[in-house]
Coordinates of C-alpha atoms in Angstrom, one line a residue:
X1 CA -98.5 234.5 120.1
X2 CA -97.0 237.0 118.1
X3 CA -94.7 239.4 119.8
X4 CA -93.8 241.6 116.9
X5 CA -96.8 241.5 114.4
X6 CA -96.7 243.6 111.1
X7 CA -99.7 244.5 109.2
X8 CA -99.2 244.7 105.5
X9 CA -102.0 246.5 103.5
X10 CA -102.6 246.1 99.9
X11 CA -104.7 248.4 97.6
X12 CA -107.8 246.3 98.7
X13 CA -107.9 248.4 101.6
X14 CA -108.5 251.5 99.7
X15 CA -110.9 249.6 97.5
X16 CA -113.0 248.5 100.3
X17 CA -112.7 251.7 102.5
X18 CA -110.7 249.9 105.2
X19 CA -108.0 252.6 106.2
X20 CA -109.6 253.5 109.6
X21 CA -109.9 249.7 110.5
X22 CA -106.1 249.4 109.6
X23 CA -105.1 252.3 111.6
X24 CA -107.1 251.2 114.6
X25 CA -105.6 247.6 114.2
X26 CA -102.2 248.9 114.3
X27 CA -102.8 250.9 117.5
X28 CA -104.6 248.1 119.2
X29 CA -101.9 245.6 118.4
X30 CA -98.8 248.0 118.7
X31 CA -97.8 246.8 115.0
X32 CA -96.0 248.8 112.4
X33 CA -97.9 249.0 109.1
X34 CA -96.3 248.7 105.6
X35 CA -98.2 249.4 102.4
X36 CA -97.9 248.3 98.9
X37 CA -96.6 250.9 96.8
X38 CA -99.8 251.1 95.0
X39 CA -101.6 251.6 98.1
X40 CA -100.4 254.8 99.6
X41 CA -103.0 256.3 101.9
X42 CA -104.0 252.9 103.6
X43 CA -102.7 254.7 106.5
X44 CA -101.6 258.1 106.9
X45 CA -97.9 258.5 106.2
X46 CA -97.3 260.3 109.5
X47 CA -99.3 257.9 111.6
X48 CA -97.3 256.5 114.7
X49 CA -96.9 253.2 113.3
X50 CA -96.7 253.9 109.5
X51 CA -93.5 252.3 108.5
X52 CA -93.4 253.1 104.9
X53 CA -94.0 251.4 101.6
X54 CA -92.8 248.3 99.6
X55 CA -91.8 248.5 96.1
X56 CA -90.8 245.3 94.2
X57 CA -87.8 246.6 92.6
X58 CA -86.6 248.9 95.2
X59 CA -87.4 249.2 99.0
X60 CA -85.8 251.4 102.0
X61 CA -83.8 249.4 104.0
X62 CA -85.9 250.5 107.0
X63 CA -88.9 249.0 105.5
X64 CA -86.8 245.6 105.0
X65 CA -85.7 245.9 108.6
X66 CA -89.1 246.0 109.9
X67 CA -90.6 243.1 107.8
X68 CA -87.4 240.9 108.7
X69 CA -88.0 241.5 112.5
X70 CA -91.7 240.6 112.2
X71 CA -92.7 237.2 113.7
X72 CA -96.4 237.5 112.3
X73 CA -97.7 239.3 109.4
X74 CA -101.2 240.1 108.6
X75 CA -101.5 240.6 104.9
X76 CA -104.8 242.7 104.3
X77 CA -106.3 243.5 100.7
X78 CA -103.6 241.9 98.4
X79 CA -103.8 240.2 95.5
X80 CA -102.6 236.7 96.0
X81 CA -99.5 235.7 94.1
X82 CA -98.7 239.0 93.1
X83 CA -95.2 240.7 92.9
X84 CA -95.8 242.2 96.4
X85 CA -96.9 238.9 97.8
X86 CA -93.7 237.5 96.7
X87 CA -91.6 240.5 98.4
X88 CA -93.7 239.8 101.5
X89 CA -92.7 236.0 101.6
X90 CA -89.2 237.0 100.7
X91 CA -88.6 239.8 103.2
X92 CA -90.4 237.9 106.4
X93 CA -88.7 234.8 106.0
X94 CA -90.1 232.2 108.7
X95 CA -92.8 234.8 110.1
X96 CA -96.3 233.5 110.2
X97 CA -98.5 234.8 107.6
X98 CA -102.2 235.6 107.5
X99 CA -104.4 236.6 104.6
X100 CA -107.2 238.4 104.8
X101 CA -109.3 240.1 101.9
X102 CA -107.6 238.2 98.9
X103 CA -108.6 236.7 95.8
X104 CA -107.5 233.2 96.9
X105 CA -110.0 231.1 98.6
X106 CA -110.1 227.4 100.3
X107 CA -106.5 226.9 100.0
X108 CA -103.1 227.6 101.5
X109 CA -100.8 230.0 100.1
X110 CA -97.2 229.5 100.5
X111 CA -97.6 228.7 104.2
X112 CA -100.1 231.6 104.7
X113 CA -103.5 231.0 106.3
X114 CA -106.0 232.3 104.3
X115 CA -109.5 233.7 105.6
X116 CA -112.4 234.3 103.2
X117 CA -114.2 237.7 103.6
X118 CA -116.2 239.5 101.0
X119 CA -115.6 242.8 102.4
X120 CA -112.3 243.6 104.2
X121 CA -113.4 246.4 106.3
X122 CA -116.0 244.1 108.3
X123 CA -113.2 241.3 108.4
X124 CA -110.8 243.6 109.9
X125 CA -113.6 244.9 112.1
X126 CA -114.3 241.7 113.5
X127 CA -110.6 240.9 114.0
X128 CA -110.2 244.2 115.9
X129 CA -113.4 243.4 118.1
X130 CA -111.9 240.0 119.0
X131 CA -108.5 241.6 119.9
X132 CA -110.1 244.1 122.0
X133 CA -112.3 241.5 123.9
X134 CA -109.0 239.7 124.8
X135 CA -107.9 242.5 126.5
X136 CA -104.7 244.8 126.8
X137 CA -101.4 243.1 125.2
X138 CA -98.0 244.1 125.3
X139 CA -96.3 244.8 122.1
X140 CA -92.8 243.5 121.5
X141 CA -91.9 246.5 119.3
X142 CA -90.1 249.4 121.0
X143 CA -92.3 252.1 119.8
X144 CA -90.0 254.8 120.6
X145 CA -87.3 253.0 118.8
X146 CA -89.6 252.3 116.0
X147 CA -90.4 256.1 115.4
X148 CA -86.6 257.0 115.6
X149 CA -86.1 254.8 112.5
X150 CA -89.1 256.3 110.8
X151 CA -87.5 259.8 111.5
X152 CA -84.2 258.8 110.5
X153 CA -85.2 258.0 107.0
X154 CA -87.0 261.4 106.7
X155 CA -83.7 263.1 107.8
X156 CA -81.6 261.0 105.4
X157 CA -83.9 262.3 102.5
X158 CA -84.1 266.0 103.5
X159 CA -80.1 265.7 104.0
X160 CA -79.7 264.2 100.4
X161 CA -81.9 267.4 99.1
X162 CA -80.0 269.9 101.0
X163 CA -76.4 268.3 99.6
X164 CA -77.8 268.7 96.1
X165 CA -78.6 272.2 96.5
X166 CA -75.4 273.2 98.0
X167 CA -73.7 271.3 95.2
X168 CA -75.7 272.9 92.5
X169 CA -76.7 276.1 93.1
X170 CA -79.7 277.6 91.3
X171 CA -80.9 274.1 90.4
X172 CA -84.2 273.0 92.1
X173 CA -84.1 269.3 93.3
X174 CA -87.4 267.3 92.7
X175 CA -87.4 266.5 96.4
X176 CA -87.5 270.0 97.3
X177 CA -90.5 271.0 94.8
X178 CA -92.8 268.3 95.8
X179 CA -92.2 268.9 99.7
X180 CA -93.0 272.7 99.0
X181 CA -96.2 271.5 97.2
X182 CA -97.2 269.2 100.1
X183 CA -96.2 272.2 102.5
X184 CA -98.8 274.6 100.7
X185 CA -101.6 272.4 99.7
X186 CA -104.5 272.2 102.2
X187 CA -104.8 269.0 104.2
X188 CA -107.9 268.0 102.6
X189 CA -106.2 268.6 99.3
X190 CA -105.5 266.1 96.6
X191 CA -102.1 265.6 95.0
X192 CA -101.6 263.8 91.7
X193 CA -98.4 262.5 90.5
X194 CA -97.2 261.5 87.2
X195 CA -94.1 259.3 86.7
X196 CA -90.3 259.4 86.7
X197 CA -88.1 261.3 89.3
X198 CA -90.4 263.7 91.0
X199 CA -92.9 261.1 91.4
X200 CA -90.4 258.9 93.1
X201 CA -89.9 261.6 95.8
X202 CA -93.6 262.5 96.1
X203 CA -93.9 258.8 97.0
X204 CA -91.2 259.2 99.6
X205 CA -92.2 262.7 101.2
X206 CA -96.0 262.4 100.7
X207 CA -97.8 263.0 104.1
X208 CA -100.7 261.1 102.5
X209 CA -103.0 262.5 105.3
X210 CA -106.2 261.0 104.0
X211 CA -107.3 258.0 101.8
X212 CA -107.3 259.1 98.2
X213 CA -105.3 262.2 99.0
X214 CA -102.5 261.1 97.0
X215 CA -103.5 259.7 93.5
X216 CA -100.8 257.9 91.1
X217 CA -100.7 255.6 88.3
X218 CA -100.0 252.7 90.2
X219 CA -97.4 249.7 90.0
X220 CA -96.6 250.1 86.3
X221 CA -96.3 254.0 86.2
X222 CA -98.1 254.8 83.0
X223 CA -96.9 258.0 81.7
X224 CA -99.6 260.8 81.1
X225 CA -101.7 259.8 84.1
X226 CA -101.0 263.2 86.1
X227 CA -103.1 265.8 84.0
X228 CA -106.3 264.2 83.2
X229 CA -106.1 262.6 86.7
X230 CA -105.9 266.0 88.2
X231 CA -108.7 267.3 86.3
X232 CA -110.8 264.3 87.2
X233 CA -110.1 264.9 90.9
X234 CA -111.1 268.5 90.5
X235 CA -114.4 267.6 88.9
X236 CA -115.1 264.8 91.4
X237 CA -114.2 267.0 94.3
X238 CA -114.4 270.8 93.4
X239 CA -114.1 271.7 97.0
X240 CA -111.0 270.2 97.5

């Protein structure tokens, strides 16, 4: 029985509209949630159990710390044998791994148990129901310590922006610019990111309060995505 479970959410969570189930599962288990970088919004970034995102070329030390401390990982909505899956295997070491809502069927994947389910939301909902029927369970995670770790990451990023401003008077740091946009954007608003340094800071600082509230070009970071995607978002959601 796992004492330090972690939920890893891929973009299948967004595709199947299963973000609410991911958040409920994290709360029921007392488990941190790490998202793939192309699944930002699978859990609100300010949720109590949101640990951050995994990127296959660079990852926060805090996210690595969380994954390496896990003794079991539920991987939800992630394409099998992808770069993200290889990172999960690398970072979680000997932890048990359970795959739900993947494109792999009826076979084992690098030691992971694989469950077939045509709709991730229903699969997570059934799992959540089973956990609730089992009754209260204690989490091996120190919730207060976990939140302190997440807050330390935010303070570190904010301190970096402040140091830049002191050392380069008159120049605007990309982190400051995107933070101000997030601060003034209504909670129901949609933020669309293109690529390069400003987008890196947007990924780090987005509150991502809702599914699809943060849009970007995905893992491969195709340039020129921002403007047409912003126009499309406004056409689809003129009220936001």
